[in-house]
Each structure stands twice: as C-alpha cells, then as structure tokens.
PDB file of C-alpha atoms in Angstrom:
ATOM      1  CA  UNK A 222      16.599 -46.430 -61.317  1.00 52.00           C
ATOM      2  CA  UNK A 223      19.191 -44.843 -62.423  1.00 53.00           C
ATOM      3  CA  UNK A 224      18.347 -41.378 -61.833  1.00 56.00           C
ATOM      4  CA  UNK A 225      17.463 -42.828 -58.403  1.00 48.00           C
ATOM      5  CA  UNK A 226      21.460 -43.626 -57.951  1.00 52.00           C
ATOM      6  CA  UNK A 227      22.398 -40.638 -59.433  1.00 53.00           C
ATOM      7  CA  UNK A 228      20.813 -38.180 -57.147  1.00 55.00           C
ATOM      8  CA  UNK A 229      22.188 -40.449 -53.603  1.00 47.00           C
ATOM      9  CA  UNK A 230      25.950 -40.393 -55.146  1.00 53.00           C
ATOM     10  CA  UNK A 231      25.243 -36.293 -55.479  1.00 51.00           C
ATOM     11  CA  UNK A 232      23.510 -36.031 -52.092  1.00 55.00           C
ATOM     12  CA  UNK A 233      26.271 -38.125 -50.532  1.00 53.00           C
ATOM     13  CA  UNK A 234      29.191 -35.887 -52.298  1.00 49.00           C
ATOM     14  CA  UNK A 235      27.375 -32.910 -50.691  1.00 48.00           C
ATOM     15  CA  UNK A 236      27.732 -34.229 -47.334  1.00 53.00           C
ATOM     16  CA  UNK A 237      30.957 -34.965 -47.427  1.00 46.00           C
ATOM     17  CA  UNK A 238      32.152 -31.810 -48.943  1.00 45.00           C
ATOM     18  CA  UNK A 239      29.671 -30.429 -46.046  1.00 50.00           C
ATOM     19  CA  UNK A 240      31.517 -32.320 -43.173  1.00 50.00           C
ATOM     20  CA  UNK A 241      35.079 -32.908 -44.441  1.00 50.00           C
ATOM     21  CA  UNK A 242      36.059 -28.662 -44.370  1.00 49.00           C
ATOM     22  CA  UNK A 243      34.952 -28.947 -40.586  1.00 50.00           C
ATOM     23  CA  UNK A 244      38.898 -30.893 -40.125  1.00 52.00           C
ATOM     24  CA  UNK A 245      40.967 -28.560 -41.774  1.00 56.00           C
ATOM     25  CA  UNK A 246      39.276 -25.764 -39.784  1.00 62.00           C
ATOM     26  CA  UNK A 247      39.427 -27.320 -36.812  1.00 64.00           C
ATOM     27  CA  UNK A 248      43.117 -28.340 -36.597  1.00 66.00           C
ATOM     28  CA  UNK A 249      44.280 -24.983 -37.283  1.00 66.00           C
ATOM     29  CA  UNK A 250      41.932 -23.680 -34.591  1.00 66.00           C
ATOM     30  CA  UNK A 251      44.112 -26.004 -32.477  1.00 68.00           C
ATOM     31  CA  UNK A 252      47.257 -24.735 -34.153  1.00 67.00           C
ATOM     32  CA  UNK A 253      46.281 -21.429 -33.610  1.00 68.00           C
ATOM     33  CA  UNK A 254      45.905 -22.222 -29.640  1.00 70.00           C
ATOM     34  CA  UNK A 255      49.007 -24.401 -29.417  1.00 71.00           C
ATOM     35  CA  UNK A 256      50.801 -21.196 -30.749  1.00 69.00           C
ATOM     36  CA  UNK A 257      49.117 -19.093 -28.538  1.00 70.00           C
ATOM     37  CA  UNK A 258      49.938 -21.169 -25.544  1.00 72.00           C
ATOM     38  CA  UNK A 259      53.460 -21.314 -26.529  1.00 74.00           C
ATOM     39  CA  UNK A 260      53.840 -17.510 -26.572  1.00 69.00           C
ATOM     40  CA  UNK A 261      51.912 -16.919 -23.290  1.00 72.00           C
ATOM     41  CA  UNK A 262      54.631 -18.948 -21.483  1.00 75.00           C
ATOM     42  CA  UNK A 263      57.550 -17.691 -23.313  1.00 70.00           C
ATOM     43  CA  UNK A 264      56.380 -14.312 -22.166  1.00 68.00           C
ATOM     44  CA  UNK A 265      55.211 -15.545 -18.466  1.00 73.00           C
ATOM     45  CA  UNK A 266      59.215 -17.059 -18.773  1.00 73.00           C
ATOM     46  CA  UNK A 267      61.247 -13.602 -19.802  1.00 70.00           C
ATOM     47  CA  UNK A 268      59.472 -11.854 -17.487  1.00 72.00           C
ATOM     48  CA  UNK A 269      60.237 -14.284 -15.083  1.00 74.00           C
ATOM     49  CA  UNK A 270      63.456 -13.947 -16.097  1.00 72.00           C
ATOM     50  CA  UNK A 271      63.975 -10.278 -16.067  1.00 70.00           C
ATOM     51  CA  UNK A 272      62.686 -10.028 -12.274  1.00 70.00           C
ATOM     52  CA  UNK A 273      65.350 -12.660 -11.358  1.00 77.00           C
ATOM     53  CA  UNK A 274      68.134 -11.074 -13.395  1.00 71.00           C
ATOM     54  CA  UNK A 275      66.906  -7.380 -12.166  1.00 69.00           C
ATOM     55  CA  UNK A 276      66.932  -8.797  -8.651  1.00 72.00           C
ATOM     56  CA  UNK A 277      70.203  -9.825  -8.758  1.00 74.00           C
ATOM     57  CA  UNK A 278      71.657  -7.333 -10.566  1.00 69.00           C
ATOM     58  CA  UNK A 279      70.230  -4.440  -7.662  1.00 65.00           C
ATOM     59  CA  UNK A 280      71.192  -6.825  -4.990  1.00 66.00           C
ATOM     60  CA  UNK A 281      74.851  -6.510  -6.156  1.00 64.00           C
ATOM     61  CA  UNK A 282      74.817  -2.695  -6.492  1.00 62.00           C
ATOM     62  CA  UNK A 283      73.084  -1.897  -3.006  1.00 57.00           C
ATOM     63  CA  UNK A 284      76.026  -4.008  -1.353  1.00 60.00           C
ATOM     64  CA  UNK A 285      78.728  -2.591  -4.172  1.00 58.00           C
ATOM     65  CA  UNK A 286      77.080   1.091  -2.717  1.00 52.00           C
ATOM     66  CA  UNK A 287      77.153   0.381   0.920  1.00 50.00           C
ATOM     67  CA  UNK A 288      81.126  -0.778   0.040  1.00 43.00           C
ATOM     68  CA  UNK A 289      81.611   2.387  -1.307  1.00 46.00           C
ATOM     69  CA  UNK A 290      80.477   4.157   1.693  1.00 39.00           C
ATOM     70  CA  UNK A 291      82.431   2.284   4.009  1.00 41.00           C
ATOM     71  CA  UNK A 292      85.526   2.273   1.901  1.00 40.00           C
ATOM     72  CA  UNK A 293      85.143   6.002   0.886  1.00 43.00           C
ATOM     73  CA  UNK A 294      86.527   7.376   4.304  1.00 42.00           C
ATOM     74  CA  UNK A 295      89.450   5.322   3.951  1.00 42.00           C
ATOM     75  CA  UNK A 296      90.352   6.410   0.532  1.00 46.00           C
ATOM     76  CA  UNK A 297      90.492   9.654   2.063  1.00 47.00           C
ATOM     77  CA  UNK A 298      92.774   9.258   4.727  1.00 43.00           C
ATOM     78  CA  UNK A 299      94.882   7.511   2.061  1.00 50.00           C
ATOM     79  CA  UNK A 300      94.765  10.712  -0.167  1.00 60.00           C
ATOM     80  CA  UNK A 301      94.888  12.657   3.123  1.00 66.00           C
ATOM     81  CA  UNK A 302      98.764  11.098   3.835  1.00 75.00           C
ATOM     82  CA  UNK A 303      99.797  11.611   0.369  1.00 77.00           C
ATOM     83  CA  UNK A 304      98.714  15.328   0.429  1.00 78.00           C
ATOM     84  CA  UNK A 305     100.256  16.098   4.012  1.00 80.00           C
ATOM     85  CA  UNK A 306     103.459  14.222   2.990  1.00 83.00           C
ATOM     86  CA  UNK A 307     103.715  16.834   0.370  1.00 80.00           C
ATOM     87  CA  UNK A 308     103.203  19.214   2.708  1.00 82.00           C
ATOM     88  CA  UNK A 309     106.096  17.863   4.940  1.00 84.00           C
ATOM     89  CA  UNK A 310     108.577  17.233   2.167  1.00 83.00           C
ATOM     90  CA  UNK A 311     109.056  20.869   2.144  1.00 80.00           C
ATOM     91  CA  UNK A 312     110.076  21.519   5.779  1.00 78.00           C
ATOM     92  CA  UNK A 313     113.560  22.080   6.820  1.00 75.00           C
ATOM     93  CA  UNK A 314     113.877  20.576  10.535  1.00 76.00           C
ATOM     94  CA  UNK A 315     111.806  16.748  11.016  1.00 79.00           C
ATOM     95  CA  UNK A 316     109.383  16.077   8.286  1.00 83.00           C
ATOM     96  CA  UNK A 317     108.814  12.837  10.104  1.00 85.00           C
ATOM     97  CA  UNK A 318     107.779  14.504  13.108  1.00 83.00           C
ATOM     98  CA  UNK A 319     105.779  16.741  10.695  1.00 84.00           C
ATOM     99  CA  UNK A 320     104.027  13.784   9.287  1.00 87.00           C
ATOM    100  CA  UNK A 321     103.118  11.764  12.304  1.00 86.00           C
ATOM    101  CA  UNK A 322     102.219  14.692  14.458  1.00 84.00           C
ATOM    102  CA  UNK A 323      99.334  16.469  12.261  1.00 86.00           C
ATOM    103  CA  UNK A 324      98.389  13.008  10.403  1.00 84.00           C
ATOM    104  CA  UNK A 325      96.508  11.786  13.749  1.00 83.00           C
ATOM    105  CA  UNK A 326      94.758  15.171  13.409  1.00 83.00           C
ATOM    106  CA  UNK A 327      93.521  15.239  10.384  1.00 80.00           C
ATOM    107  CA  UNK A 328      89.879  14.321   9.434  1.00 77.00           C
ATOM    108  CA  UNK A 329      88.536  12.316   6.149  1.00 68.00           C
ATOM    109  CA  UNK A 330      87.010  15.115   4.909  1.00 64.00           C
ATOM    110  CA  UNK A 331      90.018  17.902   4.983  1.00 64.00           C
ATOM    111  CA  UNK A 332      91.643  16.989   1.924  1.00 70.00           C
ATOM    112  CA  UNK A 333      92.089  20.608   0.835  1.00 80.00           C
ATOM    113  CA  UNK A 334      95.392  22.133   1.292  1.00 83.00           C
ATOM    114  CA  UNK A 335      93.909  25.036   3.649  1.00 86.00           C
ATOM    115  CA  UNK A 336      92.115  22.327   5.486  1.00 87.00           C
ATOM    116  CA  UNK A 337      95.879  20.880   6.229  1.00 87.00           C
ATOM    117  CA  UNK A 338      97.135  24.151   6.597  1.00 90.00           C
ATOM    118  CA  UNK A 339      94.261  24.615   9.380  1.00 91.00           C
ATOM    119  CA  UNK A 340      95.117  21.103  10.935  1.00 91.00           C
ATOM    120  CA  UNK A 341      98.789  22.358  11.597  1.00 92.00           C
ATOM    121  CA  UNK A 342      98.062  25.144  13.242  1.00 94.00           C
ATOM    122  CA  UNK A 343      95.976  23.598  14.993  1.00 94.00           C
ATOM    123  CA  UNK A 344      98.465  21.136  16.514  1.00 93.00           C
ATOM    124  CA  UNK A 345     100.730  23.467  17.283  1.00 94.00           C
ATOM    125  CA  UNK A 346      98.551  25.687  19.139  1.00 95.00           C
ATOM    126  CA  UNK A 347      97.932  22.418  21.570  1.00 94.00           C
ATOM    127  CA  UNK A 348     102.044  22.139  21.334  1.00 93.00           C
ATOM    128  CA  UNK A 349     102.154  25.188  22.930  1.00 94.00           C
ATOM    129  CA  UNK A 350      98.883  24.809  25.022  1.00 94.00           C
ATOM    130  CA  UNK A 351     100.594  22.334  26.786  1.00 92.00           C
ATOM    131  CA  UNK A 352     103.575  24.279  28.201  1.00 90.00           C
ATOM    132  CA  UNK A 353     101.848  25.971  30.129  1.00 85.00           C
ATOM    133  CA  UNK A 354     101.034  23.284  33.244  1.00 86.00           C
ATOM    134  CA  UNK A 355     104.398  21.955  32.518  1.00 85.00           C
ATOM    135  CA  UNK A 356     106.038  25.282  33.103  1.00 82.00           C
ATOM    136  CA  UNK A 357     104.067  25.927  36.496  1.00 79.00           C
ATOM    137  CA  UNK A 358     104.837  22.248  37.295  1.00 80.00           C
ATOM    138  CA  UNK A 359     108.908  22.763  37.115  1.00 77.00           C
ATOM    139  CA  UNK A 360     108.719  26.020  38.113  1.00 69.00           C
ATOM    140  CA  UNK A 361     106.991  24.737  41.680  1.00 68.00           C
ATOM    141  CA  UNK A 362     109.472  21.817  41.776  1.00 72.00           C
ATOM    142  CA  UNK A 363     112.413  23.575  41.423  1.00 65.00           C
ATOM    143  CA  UNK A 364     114.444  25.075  43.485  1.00 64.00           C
ATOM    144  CA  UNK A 365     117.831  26.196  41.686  1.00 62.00           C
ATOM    145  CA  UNK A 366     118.680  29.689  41.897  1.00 62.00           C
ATOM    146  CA  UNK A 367     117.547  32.072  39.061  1.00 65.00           C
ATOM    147  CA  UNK A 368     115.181  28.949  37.583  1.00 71.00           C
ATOM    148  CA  UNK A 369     111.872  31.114  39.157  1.00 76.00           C
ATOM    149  CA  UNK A 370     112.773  34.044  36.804  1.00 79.00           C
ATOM    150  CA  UNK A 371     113.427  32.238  33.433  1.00 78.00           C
ATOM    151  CA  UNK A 372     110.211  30.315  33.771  1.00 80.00           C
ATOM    152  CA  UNK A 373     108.087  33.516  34.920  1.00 83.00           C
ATOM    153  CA  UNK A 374     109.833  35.056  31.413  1.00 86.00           C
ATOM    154  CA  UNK A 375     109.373  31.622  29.250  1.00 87.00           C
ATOM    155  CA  UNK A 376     105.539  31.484  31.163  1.00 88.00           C
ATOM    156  CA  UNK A 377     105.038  34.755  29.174  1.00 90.00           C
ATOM    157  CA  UNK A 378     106.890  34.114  25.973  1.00 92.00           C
ATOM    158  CA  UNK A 379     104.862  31.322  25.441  1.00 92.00           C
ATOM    159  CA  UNK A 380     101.627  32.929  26.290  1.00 93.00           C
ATOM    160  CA  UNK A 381     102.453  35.393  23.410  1.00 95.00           C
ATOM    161  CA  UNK A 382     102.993  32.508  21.378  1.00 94.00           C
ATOM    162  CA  UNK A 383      99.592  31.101  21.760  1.00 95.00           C
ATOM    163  CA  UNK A 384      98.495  34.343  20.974  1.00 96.00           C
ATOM    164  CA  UNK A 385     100.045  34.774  17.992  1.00 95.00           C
ATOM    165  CA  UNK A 386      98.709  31.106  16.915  1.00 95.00           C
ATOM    166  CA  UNK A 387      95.652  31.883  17.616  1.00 95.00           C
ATOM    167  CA  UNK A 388      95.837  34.948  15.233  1.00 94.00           C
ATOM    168  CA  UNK A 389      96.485  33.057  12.294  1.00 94.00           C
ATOM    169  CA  UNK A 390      94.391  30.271  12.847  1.00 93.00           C
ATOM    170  CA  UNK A 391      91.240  32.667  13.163  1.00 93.00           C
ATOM    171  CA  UNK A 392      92.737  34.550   9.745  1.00 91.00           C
ATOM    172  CA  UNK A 393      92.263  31.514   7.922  1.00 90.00           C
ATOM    173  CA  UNK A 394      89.186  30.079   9.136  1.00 89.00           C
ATOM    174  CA  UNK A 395      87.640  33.344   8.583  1.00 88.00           C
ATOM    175  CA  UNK A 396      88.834  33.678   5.323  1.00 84.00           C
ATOM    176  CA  UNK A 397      87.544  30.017   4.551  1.00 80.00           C
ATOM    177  CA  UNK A 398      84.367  30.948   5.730  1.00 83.00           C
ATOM    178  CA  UNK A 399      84.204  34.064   3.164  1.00 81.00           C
ATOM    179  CA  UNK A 400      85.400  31.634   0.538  1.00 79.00           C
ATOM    180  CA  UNK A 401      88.910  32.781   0.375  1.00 80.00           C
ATOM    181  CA  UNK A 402      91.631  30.555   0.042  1.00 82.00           C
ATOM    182  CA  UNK A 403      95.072  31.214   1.495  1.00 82.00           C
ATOM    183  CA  UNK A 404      96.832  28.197  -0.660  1.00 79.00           C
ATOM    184  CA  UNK A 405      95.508  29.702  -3.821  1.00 72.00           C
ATOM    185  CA  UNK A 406      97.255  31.438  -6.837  1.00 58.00           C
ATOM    186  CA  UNK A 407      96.269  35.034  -7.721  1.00 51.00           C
ATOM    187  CA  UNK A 408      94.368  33.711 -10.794  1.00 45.00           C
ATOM    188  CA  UNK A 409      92.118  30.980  -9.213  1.00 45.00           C
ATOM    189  CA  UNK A 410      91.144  28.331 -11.134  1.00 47.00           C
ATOM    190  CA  UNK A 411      88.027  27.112  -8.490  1.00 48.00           C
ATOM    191  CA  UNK A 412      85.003  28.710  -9.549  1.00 46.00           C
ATOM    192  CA  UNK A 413      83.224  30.619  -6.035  1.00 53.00           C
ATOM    193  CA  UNK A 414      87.192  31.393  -4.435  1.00 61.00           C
ATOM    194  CA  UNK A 415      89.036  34.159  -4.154  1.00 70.00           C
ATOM    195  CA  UNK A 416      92.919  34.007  -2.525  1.00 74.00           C
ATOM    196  CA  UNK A 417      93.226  36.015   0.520  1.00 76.00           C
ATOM    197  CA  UNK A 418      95.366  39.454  -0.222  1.00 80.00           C
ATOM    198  CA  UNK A 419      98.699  39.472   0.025  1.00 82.00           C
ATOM    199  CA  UNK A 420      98.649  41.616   3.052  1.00 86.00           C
ATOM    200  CA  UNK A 421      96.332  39.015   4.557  1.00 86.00           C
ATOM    201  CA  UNK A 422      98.894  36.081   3.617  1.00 87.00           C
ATOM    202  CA  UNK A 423     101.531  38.352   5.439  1.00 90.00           C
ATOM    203  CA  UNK A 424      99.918  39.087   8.303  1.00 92.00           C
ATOM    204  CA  UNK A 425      99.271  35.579   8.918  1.00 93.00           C
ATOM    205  CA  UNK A 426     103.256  34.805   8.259  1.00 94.00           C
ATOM    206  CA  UNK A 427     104.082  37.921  11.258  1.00 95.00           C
ATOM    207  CA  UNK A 428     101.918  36.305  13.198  1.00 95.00           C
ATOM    208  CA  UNK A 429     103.616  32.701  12.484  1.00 96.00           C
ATOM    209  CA  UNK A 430     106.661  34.182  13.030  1.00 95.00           C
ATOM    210  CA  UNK A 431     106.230  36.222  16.524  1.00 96.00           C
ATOM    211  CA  UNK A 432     104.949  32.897  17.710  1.00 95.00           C
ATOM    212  CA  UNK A 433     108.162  31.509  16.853  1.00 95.00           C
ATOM    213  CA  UNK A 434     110.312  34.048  18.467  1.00 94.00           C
ATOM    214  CA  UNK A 435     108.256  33.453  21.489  1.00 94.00           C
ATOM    215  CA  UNK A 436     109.241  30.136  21.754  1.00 94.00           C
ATOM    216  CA  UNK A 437     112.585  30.717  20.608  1.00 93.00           C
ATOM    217  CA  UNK A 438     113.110  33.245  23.505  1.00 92.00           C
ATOM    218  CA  UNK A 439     111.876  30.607  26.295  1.00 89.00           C
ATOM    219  CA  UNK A 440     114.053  28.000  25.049  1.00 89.00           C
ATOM    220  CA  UNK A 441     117.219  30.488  25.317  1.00 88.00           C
ATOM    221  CA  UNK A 442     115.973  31.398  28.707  1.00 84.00           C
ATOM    222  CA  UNK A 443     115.732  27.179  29.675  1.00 82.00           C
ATOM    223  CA  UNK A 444     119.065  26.648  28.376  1.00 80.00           C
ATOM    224  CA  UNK A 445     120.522  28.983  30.842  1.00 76.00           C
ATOM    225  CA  UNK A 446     119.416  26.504  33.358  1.00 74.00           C
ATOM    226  CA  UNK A 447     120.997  23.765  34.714  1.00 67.00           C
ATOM    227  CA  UNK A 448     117.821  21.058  35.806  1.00 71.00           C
ATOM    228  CA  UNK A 449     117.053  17.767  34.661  1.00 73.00           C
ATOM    229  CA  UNK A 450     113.072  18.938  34.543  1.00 73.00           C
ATOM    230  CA  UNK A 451     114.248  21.906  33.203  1.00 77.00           C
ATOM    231  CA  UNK A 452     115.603  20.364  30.241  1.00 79.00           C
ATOM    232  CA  UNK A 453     112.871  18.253  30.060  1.00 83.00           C
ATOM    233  CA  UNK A 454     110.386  21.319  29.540  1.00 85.00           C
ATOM    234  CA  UNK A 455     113.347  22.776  26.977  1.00 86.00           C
ATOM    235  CA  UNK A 456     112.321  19.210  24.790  1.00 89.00           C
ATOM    236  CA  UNK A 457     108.645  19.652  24.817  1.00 90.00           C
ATOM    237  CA  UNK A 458     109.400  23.497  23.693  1.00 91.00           C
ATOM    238  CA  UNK A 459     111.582  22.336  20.768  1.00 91.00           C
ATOM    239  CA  UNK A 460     108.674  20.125  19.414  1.00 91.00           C
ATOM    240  CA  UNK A 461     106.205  23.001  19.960  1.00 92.00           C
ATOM    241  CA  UNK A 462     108.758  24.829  17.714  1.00 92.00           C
ATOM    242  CA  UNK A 463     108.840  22.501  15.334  1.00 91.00           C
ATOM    243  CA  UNK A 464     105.084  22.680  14.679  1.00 92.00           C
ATOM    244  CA  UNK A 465     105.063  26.013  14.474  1.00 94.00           C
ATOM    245  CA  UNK A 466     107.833  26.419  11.891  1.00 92.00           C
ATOM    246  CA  UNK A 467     106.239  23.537   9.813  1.00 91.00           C
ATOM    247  CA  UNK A 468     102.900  25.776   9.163  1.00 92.00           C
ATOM    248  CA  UNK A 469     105.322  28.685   8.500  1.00 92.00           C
ATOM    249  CA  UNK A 470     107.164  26.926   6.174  1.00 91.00           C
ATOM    250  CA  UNK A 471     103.993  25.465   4.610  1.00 89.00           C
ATOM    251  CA  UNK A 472     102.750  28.691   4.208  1.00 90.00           C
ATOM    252  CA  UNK A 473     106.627  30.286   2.774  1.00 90.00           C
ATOM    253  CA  UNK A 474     106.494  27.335   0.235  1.00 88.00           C
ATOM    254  CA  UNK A 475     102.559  27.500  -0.575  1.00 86.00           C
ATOM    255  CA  UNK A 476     103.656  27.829  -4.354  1.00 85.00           C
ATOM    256  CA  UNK A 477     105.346  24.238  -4.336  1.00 85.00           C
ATOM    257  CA  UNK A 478     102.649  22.703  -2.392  1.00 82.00           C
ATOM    258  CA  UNK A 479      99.843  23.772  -5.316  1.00 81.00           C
ATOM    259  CA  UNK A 480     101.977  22.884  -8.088  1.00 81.00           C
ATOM    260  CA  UNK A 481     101.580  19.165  -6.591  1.00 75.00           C
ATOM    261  CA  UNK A 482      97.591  19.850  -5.823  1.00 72.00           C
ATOM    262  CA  UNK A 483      97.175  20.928  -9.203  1.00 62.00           C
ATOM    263  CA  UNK A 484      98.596  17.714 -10.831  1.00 55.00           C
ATOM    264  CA  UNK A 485      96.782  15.492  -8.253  1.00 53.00           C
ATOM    265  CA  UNK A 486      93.287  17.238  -7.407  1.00 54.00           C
ATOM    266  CA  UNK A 487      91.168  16.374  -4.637  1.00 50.00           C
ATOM    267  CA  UNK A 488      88.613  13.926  -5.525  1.00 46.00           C
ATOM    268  CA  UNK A 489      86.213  15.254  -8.332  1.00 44.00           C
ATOM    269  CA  UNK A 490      82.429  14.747  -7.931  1.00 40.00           C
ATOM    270  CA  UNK A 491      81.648  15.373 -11.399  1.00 42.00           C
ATOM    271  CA  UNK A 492      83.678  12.020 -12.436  1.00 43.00           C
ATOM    272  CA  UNK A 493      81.557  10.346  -9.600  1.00 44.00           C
ATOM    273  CA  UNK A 494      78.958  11.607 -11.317  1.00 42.00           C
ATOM    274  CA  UNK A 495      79.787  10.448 -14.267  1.00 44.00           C
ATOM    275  CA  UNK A 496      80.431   6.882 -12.663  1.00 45.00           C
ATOM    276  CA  UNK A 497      77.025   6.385 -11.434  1.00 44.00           C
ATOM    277  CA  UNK A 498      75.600   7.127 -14.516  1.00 50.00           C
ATOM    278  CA  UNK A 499      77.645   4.860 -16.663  1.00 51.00           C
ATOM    279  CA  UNK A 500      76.509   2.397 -14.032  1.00 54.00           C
ATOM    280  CA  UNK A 501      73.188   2.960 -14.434  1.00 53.00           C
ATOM    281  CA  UNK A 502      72.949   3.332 -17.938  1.00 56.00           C
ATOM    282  CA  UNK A 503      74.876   0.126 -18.464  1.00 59.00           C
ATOM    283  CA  UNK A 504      71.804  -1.859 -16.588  1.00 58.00           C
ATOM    284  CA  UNK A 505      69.514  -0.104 -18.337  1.00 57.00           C
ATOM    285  CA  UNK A 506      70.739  -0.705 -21.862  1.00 60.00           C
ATOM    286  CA  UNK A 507      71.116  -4.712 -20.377  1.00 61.00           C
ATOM    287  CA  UNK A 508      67.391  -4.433 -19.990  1.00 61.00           C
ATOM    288  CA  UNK A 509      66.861  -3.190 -23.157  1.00 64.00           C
ATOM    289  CA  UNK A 510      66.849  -6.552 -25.169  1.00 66.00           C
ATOM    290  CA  UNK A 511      64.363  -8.286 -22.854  1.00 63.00           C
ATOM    291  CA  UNK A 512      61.833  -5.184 -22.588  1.00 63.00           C
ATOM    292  CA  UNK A 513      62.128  -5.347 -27.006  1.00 67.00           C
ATOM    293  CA  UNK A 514      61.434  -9.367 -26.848  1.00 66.00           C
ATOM    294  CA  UNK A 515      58.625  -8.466 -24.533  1.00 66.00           C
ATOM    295  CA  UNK A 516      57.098  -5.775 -26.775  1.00 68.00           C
ATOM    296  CA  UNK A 517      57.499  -8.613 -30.054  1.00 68.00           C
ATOM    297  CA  UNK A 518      55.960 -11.331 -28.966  1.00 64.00           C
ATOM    298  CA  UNK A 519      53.174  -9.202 -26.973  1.00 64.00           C
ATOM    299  CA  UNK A 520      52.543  -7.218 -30.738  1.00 67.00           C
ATOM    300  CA  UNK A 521      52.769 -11.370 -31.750  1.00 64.00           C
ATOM    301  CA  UNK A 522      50.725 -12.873 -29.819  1.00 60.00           C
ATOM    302  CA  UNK A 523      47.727  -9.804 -30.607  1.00 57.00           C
ATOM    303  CA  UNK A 524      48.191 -10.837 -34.102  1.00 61.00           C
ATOM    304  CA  UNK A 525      47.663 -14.039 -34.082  1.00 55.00           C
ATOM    305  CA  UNK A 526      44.279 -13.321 -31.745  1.00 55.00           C
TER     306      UNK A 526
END
C-alpha cells in the first residue's frame, strides 16, 4: 500500500514539474511580444515624426528661397545707389543731378563699376540725342536775326558730340566683351580680366573730351542769342554737359572710385555658396539624431526576434 502511494505522489510531482515550466515560458513569450510591439510603434512614431518635422522644415526653406529671389533684385539696386553715389561724390558740377539722372538707368544686375561707367555714357548720349529735334524745333520758330546761323553751327557741334559719345561707349563695351576692364588697376586682382591699355583709357578720355567741346561750343553760340526758346535749348545743353563731364570725371578719378570697390566688393557668390551649404548641412546634421534612433531600435528590435 504503501509503495502504491509512493509511486502516485512521484507520478503527480512529474506532472507538475511537466506542466508548471509551460507559465514561465509562456509569459515571457508575451513579454517578448509586448516589447516587440512597443518598439514597432516607437519606430512607426519617429518616422512619423521625421516626415512631419522634414515637411516643415522644406516648407520653410522653399518660401525662405522664393524670398530670396524676390528680395535679391532689390538688394541690388540698394548696392547699385551706394556704388553710383560713389561715383558721383567725385564730380565737380551737380552730383545730385549725377545721381538721379543715371540711377533711373541703371539695371539690378550692373553693379560693376564699368557697368556704371557704361550706364553714364549711356545717358548722356540720349542728353545729347535729344538736342537735336529741339534745335530744329527753335530754329523753325524763330525768327531773330543771326539765330538761323548759331543753330545750323550748334546743329553740328552737337552732332560731333554724339559722335564722339558714341566712340567711347563702343570702346568700352568692346573691351568688356574681350574681358578688359577700363576701371581696373594695372595689376588686376579678378582672375579672367585684363585693364584696357593706357592708350585705350586715353582715347576714350579724347573722345569724352571732344564731346564736351562740342557742346561747349553750341552753348557759346546760344548765348549770343537773345530768345526765350533759345535759352531754353541753352538749359537742356547745360544738362547734356553735365552728363558728359560726369563720365569724364568718372573716368579722370577711376583710381578713387576702386579704392572704394575694393573695400566694398560686389556681391560674392562663393559666400552664397557657402550660405547654402551651411543651410543645408545644418538640416542634415538635425536629421542625424532621428536617422541614429532609427538605426538602434531597428538593430533592437532584430535582436530581440
């Protein structure tokens, strides 16, 4: 009987050490998915996260970019004014005529002081352009005695003028075009230009300077007569002077005029460059973190499977 007992107490104590291992195992199978489950939405989360944070982060650079555009032609008018008022400090009759005259002229993109140089020129020669149907104008409107003869001289004066102009303006955009510079010091600095000769520089500055006796001559010839429309046209000449003597004088003082273009340059596109980089670097390295807690608990959650 005893026996009997004996062997159910040790049959029974096998089944239970059979059946009771079975609840260990099983809870940490259930640990082991509660963990899983855990990491699977943490991930699902951060990269959730990242989209909405990348998202928002691009949204605000395409409209910061598109600002930059719109804003960029603006700067350049701004740096435009402060180069040509430079350029105008160092004239000797009207540098606010100088400065409102050529500013209206000048584009966003000529920020150069040859572009400026170009620009003035170019105003004058439509100073002087203009004479010319004011001059035939008078000259049929007036009747005065010895009037017909100074305009037919001042007609031709002026016409030589123009000519002159039209010289110098060609001497410079050619030499632009061949990548020499006529604001430019006989050791360039700028890689790729080459300052035009000193012959070339003077021939330009004859030419500057015949057109100015042109209109120097017609306005001698104007004050010898007495005509309200007369003196009228002898005005408009004086500001056609003007212009021309400013690009003269830019030109006779091109040494003063670099000295402030070399202490503030035109805008440099390596430091813009260097600015969208940065910028782009900077979001990159703010990824960083989230990509490395994406990698962890990815390397994680394949351990724990």
């Amino acid at each position: 009987m005893d026996s009997v007992n004996d062997s159910l107490m040790a049959s029974s104590k096998v089944s239970l050490l059979q059946h009771h291992p079975q609840q260990p195992s099983r809870s940490r199978n259930l640990l082991k998915s509660y963990k899983t489950l855990i990491i699977i939405i943490s991930f699902c989360f951060i990269i959730l996260a990242s989209l909405i944070v990348s998202t928002i982060i691009l949204f605000h650079m395409h409209n910061r970019n598109n600002y930059n555009l719109t804003s960029e032609p603006t700067e350049s008018l701004l740096s435009n004014s402060a180069n040509l008022k430079t350029f105008c400090s160092v004239v000797s009759q009207d540098p606010d005529l100088c400065f409102t005259s050529i500013s209206s002229s000048i584009k966003g993109t000529e920020t150069e002081p040859d572009d400026i140089f170009a620009v003035s020129i170019k105003v004058a020669i439509d100073n002087v352009t203009s004479l010319a149907p004011l001059m035939r104008e008078v000259l049929l409107s007036s009747s005065m005695t010895g009037a017909e003869s100074a305009l037919k001289h001042c007609t031709e004066s002026v016409a030589d003028s123009l000519n002159q102009l039209n010289r110098s303006l060609t001497a410079v955009l050619l030499g632009a075009k061949e990548n020499c510079r006529v604001f430019s010091s006989e050791a360039p600095v700028d890689l790729g230009f080459e300052p035009l000769t000193s012959a070339q520089r003077g021939n330009v500055m004859t030419w500057l300077l015949r057109a100015l006796g042109g209109l120097d001559t017609c306005f001698d010839v104007l004050a010898g007569v007495g005509s309200v429309a007369v003196d009228e046209l002898s005005v408009k000449v004086y500001k056609a002077r003007v212009q021309v003597s400013n690009s003269r004088e830019f030109l006779l003082y091109k040494d003063k005029i670099l000295e402030y273009f070399v202490i503030h340059p035109a805008g440099n596109t390596s430091d813009k460059w260097l600015t969208v980089n940065f910028e782009y670097l900077s979001t990159l390295f703010m990824f960083c973190p989230q990509y490395l807690v994406l990698i962890f608990l990815f390397c994680l959650l394949l351990r724990i499977n």
